[in-house]
XYZ file of C-alpha atoms in Angstrom:
117
model
C -4.560 -0.066 -14.327
C -2.591 0.345 -17.507
C -3.927 -0.278 -21.151
C -2.816 0.923 -24.400
C -5.589 3.237 -25.688
C -4.241 3.139 -29.258
C -4.780 -0.553 -29.396
C -8.380 -0.210 -28.139
C -10.882 -0.992 -30.785
C -13.680 1.352 -31.203
C -16.588 0.510 -28.994
C -14.783 -2.114 -27.002
C -15.399 -2.161 -23.315
C -12.219 -2.931 -21.413
C -12.677 -6.017 -19.215
C -9.341 -6.160 -17.425
C -8.996 -9.985 -18.172
C -6.001 -11.890 -18.916
C -6.991 -12.436 -22.590
C -6.549 -8.749 -23.275
C -3.042 -8.482 -21.946
C -1.225 -11.868 -22.770
C -0.467 -13.678 -25.825
C -2.315 -12.184 -28.738
C -4.387 -9.777 -26.735
C -4.608 -6.197 -28.077
C -2.660 -4.879 -25.057
C -0.062 -7.480 -24.835
C 2.513 -5.787 -26.913
C 2.311 -2.758 -24.631
C 2.664 -4.949 -21.483
C 5.566 -6.712 -23.299
C 7.191 -3.445 -23.549
C 6.438 -2.491 -20.001
C 8.119 -5.772 -18.862
C 11.329 -4.525 -20.316
C 11.051 -1.010 -19.038
C 9.197 -0.618 -15.878
C 11.680 -1.893 -13.277
C 14.396 0.703 -14.081
C 11.982 3.366 -13.138
C 10.629 1.897 -9.931
C 7.475 0.005 -11.216
C 6.579 -3.546 -10.615
C 3.554 -5.781 -10.913
C 2.198 -6.585 -7.341
C -0.131 -9.369 -8.854
C 2.454 -10.876 -11.284
C 1.374 -14.326 -10.468
C -1.162 -16.449 -8.604
C -0.016 -16.672 -4.955
C -3.492 -18.040 -3.811
C -5.010 -14.753 -3.385
C -5.588 -12.091 -5.937
C -5.284 -13.579 -9.533
C -2.603 -12.284 -11.663
C -3.271 -8.775 -13.105
C -0.730 -7.818 -15.767
C -2.609 -4.435 -16.065
C -1.972 -3.608 -12.305
C 1.407 -1.885 -11.697
C 2.711 -0.174 -8.447
C 5.399 2.477 -8.064
C 7.701 1.231 -5.531
C 8.874 4.573 -3.823
C 5.206 5.377 -3.219
C 4.010 1.899 -2.462
C 6.725 1.235 0.258
C 5.516 4.306 2.126
C 2.233 2.562 2.626
C 3.278 -0.850 3.053
C 2.359 -2.102 6.569
C 0.201 0.954 7.090
C -3.062 -0.698 6.506
C -3.785 -3.079 9.507
C -6.453 -5.386 10.578
C -7.331 -2.947 13.588
C -7.531 -0.144 11.086
C -10.123 -2.019 8.834
C -12.128 -2.901 11.920
C -12.114 0.691 13.034
C -13.373 1.771 9.548
C -16.073 -0.946 9.740
C -17.291 0.339 13.129
C -20.932 1.242 13.090
C -21.152 0.121 9.521
C -23.837 -2.287 8.244
C -21.627 -4.712 6.135
C -23.276 -7.779 4.382
C -21.709 -10.992 6.321
C -19.895 -8.632 8.534
C -19.537 -11.368 11.172
C -18.092 -13.653 8.861
C -15.434 -11.148 7.499
C -14.488 -10.178 11.050
C -14.112 -13.735 12.080
C -11.957 -14.436 8.958
C -10.185 -11.204 8.815
C -6.680 -12.490 9.626
C -6.863 -15.039 6.724
C -8.493 -12.576 4.380
C -5.801 -10.011 5.130
C -2.974 -12.424 4.628
C -4.405 -14.017 1.444
C -5.650 -10.731 -0.348
C -3.789 -7.644 1.264
C -0.326 -8.867 2.092
C 0.154 -11.604 -0.544
C 1.763 -9.700 -3.271
C 5.013 -9.563 -5.193
C 7.809 -8.000 -3.559
C 9.401 -5.037 -5.536
C 12.211 -6.109 -7.624
C 15.676 -4.840 -6.968
C 16.837 -2.423 -9.615
C 20.028 -3.691 -11.350
C 20.794 -0.936 -13.390
């Protein structure tokens, strides 16, 4: 999660909300600059827009060379194995809906842009 510490007012608690990073928000100029610079270095915004899962998160950047090595390694079966023998609130509901949850919140991200430089 990226913010501009120089733009952070004293005693302000960062909330990671759109109002901080868009329009007249205190971190908007930094993110506007990032929009121009990040793709040439392999960065992109996985939650750049609402795809019906995770809301847009302008503060959230991924580094494609690293992210691509992990893409596809988190699977439903791996999640189920990690949950084995764990007491999880609404665990049965989560397990029953895991395929939909996975598609909507794990796999539903922006593809990394192609660098045109």
